[in-house]
PDB file of C-alpha atoms in Angstrom:
ATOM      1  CA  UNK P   1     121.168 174.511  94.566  1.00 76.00           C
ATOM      2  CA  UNK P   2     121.045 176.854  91.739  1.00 84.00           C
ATOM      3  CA  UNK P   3     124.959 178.372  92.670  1.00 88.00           C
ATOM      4  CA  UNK P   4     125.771 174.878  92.206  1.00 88.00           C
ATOM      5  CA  UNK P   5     124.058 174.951  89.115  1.00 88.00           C
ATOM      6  CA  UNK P   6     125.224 178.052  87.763  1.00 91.00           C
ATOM      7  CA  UNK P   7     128.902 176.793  88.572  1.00 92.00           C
ATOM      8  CA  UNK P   8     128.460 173.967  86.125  1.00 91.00           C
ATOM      9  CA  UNK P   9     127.294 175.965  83.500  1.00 92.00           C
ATOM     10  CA  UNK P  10     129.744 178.368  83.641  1.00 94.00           C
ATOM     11  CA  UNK P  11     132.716 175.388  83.398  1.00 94.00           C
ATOM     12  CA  UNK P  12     130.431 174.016  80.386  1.00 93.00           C
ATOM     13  CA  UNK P  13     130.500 177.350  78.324  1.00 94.00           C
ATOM     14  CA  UNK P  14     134.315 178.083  79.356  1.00 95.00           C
ATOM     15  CA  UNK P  15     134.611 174.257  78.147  1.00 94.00           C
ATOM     16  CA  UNK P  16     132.820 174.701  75.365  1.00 92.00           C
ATOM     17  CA  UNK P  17     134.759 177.900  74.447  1.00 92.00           C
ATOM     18  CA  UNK P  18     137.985 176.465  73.893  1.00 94.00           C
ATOM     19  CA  UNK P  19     136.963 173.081  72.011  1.00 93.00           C
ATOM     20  CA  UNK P  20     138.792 172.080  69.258  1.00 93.00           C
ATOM     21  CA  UNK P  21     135.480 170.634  67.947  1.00 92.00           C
ATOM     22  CA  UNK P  22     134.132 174.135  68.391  1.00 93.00           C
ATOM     23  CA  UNK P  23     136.629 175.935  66.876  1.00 92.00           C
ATOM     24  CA  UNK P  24     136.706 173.057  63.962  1.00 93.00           C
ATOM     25  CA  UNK P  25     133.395 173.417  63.018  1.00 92.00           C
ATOM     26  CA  UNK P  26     133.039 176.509  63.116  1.00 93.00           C
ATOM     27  CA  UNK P  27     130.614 176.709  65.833  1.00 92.00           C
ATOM     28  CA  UNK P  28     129.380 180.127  66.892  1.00 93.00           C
ATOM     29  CA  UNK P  29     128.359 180.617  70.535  1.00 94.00           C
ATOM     30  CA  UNK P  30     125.220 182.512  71.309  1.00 93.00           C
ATOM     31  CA  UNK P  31     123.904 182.901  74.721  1.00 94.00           C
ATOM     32  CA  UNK P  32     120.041 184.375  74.659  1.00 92.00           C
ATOM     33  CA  UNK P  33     118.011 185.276  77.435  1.00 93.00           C
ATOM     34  CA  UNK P  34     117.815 188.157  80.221  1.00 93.00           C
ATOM     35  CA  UNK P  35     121.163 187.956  81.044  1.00 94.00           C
ATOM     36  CA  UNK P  36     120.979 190.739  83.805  1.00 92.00           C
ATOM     37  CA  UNK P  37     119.731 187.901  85.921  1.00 89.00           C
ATOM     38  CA  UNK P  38     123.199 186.185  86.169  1.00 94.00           C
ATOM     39  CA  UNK P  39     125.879 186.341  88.743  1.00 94.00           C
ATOM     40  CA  UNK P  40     128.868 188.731  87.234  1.00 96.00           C
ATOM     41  CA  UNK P  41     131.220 186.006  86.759  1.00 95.00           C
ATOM     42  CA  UNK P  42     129.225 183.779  84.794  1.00 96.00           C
ATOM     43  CA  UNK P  43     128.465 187.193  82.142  1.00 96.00           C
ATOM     44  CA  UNK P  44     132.112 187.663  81.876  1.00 97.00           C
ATOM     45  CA  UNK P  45     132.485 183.731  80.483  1.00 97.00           C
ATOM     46  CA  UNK P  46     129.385 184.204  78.497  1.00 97.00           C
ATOM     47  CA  UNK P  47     131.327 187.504  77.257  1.00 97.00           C
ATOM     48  CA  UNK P  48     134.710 185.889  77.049  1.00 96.00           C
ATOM     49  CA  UNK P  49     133.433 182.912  74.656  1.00 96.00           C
ATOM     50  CA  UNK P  50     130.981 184.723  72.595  1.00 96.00           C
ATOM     51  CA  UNK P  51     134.147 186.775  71.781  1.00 96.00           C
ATOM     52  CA  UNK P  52     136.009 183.488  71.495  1.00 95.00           C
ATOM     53  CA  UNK P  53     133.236 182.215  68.223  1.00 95.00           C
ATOM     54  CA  UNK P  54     131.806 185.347  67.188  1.00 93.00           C
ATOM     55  CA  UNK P  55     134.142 184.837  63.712  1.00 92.00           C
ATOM     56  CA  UNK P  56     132.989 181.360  63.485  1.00 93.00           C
ATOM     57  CA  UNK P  57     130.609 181.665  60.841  1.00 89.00           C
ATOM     58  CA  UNK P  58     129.820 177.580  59.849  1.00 90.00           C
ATOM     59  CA  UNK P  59     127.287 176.421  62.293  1.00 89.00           C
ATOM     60  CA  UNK P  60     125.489 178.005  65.635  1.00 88.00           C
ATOM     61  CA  UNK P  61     125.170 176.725  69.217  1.00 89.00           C
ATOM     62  CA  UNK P  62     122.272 179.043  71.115  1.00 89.00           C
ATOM     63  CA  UNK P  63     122.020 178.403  74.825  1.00 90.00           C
ATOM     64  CA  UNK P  64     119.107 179.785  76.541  1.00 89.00           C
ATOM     65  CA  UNK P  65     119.738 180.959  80.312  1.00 90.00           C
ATOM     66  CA  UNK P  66     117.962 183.773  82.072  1.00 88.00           C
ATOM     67  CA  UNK P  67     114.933 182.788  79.379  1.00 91.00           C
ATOM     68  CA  UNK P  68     111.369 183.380  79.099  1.00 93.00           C
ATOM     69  CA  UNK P  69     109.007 183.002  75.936  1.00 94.00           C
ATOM     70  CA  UNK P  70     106.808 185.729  77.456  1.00 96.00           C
ATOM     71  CA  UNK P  71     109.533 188.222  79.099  1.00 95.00           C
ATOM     72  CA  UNK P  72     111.050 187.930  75.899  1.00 96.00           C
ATOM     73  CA  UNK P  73     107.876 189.521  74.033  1.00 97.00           C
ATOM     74  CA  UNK P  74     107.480 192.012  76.378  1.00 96.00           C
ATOM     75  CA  UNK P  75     111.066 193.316  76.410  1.00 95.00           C
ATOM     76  CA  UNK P  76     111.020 193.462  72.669  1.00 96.00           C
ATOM     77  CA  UNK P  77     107.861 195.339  73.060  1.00 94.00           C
ATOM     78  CA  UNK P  78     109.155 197.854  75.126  1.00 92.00           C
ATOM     79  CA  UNK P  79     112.661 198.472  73.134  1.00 92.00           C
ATOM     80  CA  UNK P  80     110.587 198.715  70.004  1.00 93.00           C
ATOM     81  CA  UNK P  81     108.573 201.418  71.649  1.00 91.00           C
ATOM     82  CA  UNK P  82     111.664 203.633  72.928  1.00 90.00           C
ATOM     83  CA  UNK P  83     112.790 204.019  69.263  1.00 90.00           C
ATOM     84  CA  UNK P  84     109.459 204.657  68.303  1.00 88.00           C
ATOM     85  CA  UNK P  85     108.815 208.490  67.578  1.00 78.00           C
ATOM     86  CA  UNK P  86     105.303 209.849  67.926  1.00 74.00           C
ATOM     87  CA  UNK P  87     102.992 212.193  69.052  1.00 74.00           C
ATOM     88  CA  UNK P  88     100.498 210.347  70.611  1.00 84.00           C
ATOM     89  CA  UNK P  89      99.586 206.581  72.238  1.00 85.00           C
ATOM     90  CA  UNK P  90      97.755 205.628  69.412  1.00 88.00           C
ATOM     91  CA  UNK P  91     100.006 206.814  66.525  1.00 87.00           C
ATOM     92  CA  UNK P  92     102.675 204.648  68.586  1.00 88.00           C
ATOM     93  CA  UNK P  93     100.310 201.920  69.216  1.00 87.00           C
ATOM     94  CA  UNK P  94     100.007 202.293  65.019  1.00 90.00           C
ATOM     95  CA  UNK P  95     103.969 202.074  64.298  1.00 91.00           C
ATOM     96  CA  UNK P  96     104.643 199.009  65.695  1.00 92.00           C
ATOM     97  CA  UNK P  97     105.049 196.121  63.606  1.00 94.00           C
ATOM     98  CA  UNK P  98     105.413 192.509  63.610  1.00 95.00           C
ATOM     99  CA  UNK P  99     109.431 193.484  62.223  1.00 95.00           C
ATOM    100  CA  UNK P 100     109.881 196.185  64.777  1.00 95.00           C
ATOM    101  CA  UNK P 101     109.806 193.038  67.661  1.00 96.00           C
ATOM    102  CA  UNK P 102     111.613 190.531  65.937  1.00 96.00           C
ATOM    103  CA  UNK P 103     114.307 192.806  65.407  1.00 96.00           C
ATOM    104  CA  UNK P 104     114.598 193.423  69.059  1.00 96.00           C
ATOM    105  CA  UNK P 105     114.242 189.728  70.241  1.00 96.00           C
ATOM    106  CA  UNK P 106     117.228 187.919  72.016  1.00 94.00           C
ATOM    107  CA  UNK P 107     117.402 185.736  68.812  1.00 93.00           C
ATOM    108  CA  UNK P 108     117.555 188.777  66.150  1.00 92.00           C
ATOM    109  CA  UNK P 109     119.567 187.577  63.336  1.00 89.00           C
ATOM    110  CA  UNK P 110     119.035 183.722  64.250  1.00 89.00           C
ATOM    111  CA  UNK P 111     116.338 182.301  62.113  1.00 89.00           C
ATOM    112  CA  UNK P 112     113.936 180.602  63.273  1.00 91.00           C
ATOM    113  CA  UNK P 113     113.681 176.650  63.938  1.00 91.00           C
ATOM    114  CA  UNK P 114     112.221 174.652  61.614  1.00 91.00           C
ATOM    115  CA  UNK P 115     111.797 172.034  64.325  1.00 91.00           C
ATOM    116  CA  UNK P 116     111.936 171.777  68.193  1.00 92.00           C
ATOM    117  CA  UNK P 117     112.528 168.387  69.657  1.00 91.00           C
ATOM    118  CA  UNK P 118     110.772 168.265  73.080  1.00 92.00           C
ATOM    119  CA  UNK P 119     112.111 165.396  75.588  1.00 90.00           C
ATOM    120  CA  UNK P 120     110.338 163.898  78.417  1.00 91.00           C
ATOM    121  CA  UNK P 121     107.291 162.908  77.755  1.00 91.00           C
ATOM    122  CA  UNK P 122     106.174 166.613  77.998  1.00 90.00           C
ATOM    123  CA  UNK P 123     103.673 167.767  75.377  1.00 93.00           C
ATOM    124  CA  UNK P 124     103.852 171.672  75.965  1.00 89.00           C
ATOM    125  CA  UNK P 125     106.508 174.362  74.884  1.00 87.00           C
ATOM    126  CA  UNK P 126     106.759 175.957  78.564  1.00 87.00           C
ATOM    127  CA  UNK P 127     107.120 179.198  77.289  1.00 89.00           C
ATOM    128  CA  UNK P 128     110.341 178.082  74.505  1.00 89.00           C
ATOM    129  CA  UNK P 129     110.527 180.395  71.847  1.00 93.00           C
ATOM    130  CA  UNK P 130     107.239 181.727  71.396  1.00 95.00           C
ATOM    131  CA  UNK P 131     107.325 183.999  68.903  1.00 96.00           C
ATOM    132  CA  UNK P 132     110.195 182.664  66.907  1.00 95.00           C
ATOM    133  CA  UNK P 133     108.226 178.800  66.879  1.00 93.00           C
ATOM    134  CA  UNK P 134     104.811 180.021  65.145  1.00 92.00           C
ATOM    135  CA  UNK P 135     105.620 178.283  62.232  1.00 92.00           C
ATOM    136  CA  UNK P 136     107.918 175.453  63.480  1.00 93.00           C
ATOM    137  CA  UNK P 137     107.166 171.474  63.834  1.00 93.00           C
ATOM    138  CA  UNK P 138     107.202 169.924  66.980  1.00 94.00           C
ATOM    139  CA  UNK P 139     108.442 166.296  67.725  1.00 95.00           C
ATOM    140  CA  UNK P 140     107.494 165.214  71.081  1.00 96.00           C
ATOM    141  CA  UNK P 141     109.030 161.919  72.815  1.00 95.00           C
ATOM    142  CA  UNK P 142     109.255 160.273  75.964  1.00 95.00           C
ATOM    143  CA  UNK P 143     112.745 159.872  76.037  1.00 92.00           C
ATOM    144  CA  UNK P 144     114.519 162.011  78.976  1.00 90.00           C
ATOM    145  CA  UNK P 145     117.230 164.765  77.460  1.00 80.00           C
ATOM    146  CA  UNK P 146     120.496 163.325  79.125  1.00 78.00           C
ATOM    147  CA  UNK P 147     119.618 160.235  77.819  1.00 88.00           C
ATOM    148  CA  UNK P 148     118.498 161.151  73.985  1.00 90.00           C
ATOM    149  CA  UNK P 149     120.658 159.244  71.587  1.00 91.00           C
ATOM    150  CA  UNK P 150     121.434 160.194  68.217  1.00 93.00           C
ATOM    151  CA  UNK P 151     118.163 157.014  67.283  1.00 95.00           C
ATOM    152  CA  UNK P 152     116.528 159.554  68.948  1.00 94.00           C
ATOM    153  CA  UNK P 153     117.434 162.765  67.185  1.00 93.00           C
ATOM    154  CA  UNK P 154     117.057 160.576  64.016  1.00 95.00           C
ATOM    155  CA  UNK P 155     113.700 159.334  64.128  1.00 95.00           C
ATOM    156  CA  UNK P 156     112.629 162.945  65.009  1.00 94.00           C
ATOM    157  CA  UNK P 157     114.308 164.179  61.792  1.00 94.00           C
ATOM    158  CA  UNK P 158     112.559 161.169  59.999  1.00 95.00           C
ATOM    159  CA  UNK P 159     109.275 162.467  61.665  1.00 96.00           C
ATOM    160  CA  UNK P 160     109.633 166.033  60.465  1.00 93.00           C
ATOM    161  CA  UNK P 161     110.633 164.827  56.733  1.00 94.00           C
ATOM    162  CA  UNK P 162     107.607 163.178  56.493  1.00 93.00           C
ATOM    163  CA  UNK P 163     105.509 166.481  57.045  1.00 90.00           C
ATOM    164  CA  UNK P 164     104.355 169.377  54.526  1.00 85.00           C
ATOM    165  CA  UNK P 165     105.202 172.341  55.974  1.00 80.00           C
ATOM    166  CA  UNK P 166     102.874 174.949  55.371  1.00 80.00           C
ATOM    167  CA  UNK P 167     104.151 177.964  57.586  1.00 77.00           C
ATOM    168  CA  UNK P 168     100.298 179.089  58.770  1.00 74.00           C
ATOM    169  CA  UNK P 169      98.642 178.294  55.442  1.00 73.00           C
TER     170      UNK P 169
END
């Protein structure tokens, strides 16, 4: 089941790599996540079309595979630490800052959303962007993803309009 899986989204990034609409746009491709986790073929597309957009400087497409909110942390964590220099634990422990992990999360250089759109009916973030959604507004609906319709994505951007942002305050 998930060969099958992997198949299709391999085509879809290949696809998606040699749009005209891509390449019109300006659309650059991003793929975040652990992507050790993947089959060898499937990195070399990733590879191959990340190459393909990485001048396309107009709009981004991000596509999460091989993700986890909480893996993520932790592997940002742990990079942050290895170019850490110090003497002891604690002087480490010290040195890190909130800077040191973003700048060693998948999405370093992406900012972050100002709004996630959840579909489904699901009122949770199953471990989606955790650190990068602290400050981000949510818009839940019941509506199922293959069947969200650009209503859809409207009355969520109708939704978030109607909202003061106050990023924590």
């Amino acid at each position: 089941e998930i060969e099958g899986l992997l198949k299709v989204i391999e085509a879809k990034i290949d696809e998606l790599s040699k749009s005209p609409v891509i390449r019109t746009n300006g659309f650059r491709i991003r793929v975040l996540g652990n992507l050790s986790l993947l089959p060898e073929r499937l990195k070399e597309v990733i590879r191959v079309c990340e190459d393909r957009t990485k001048g396309h400087e107009r709009r981004s497409l991000n596509i999460a595979l091989g993700y986890g909110g909480r893996e993520e942390i932790v592997e940002a964590v742990k990079r942050a630490l290895r170019e850490k220099k110090a003497a002891t634990g604690a002087e480490l422990a010290d040195s890190i800052t909130m800077d040191d992990i973003t700048s060693h999360l998948y999405t370093c250089g992406i900012p972050d959303p100002d709004l996630i759109i959840r579909t489904s009916g699901e009122v949770r973030l199953s471990g989606f962007l955790l650190w990068q959604s602290a400050y981000s507004e949510f818009y839940f609906c019941d509506v199922f993803w293959p069947v969200f319709r650009k209503i859809d994505f409207l009355r969520a951007i109708r939704s978030y309009q109607q909202r003061g942002r106050r990023f924590g305050k």
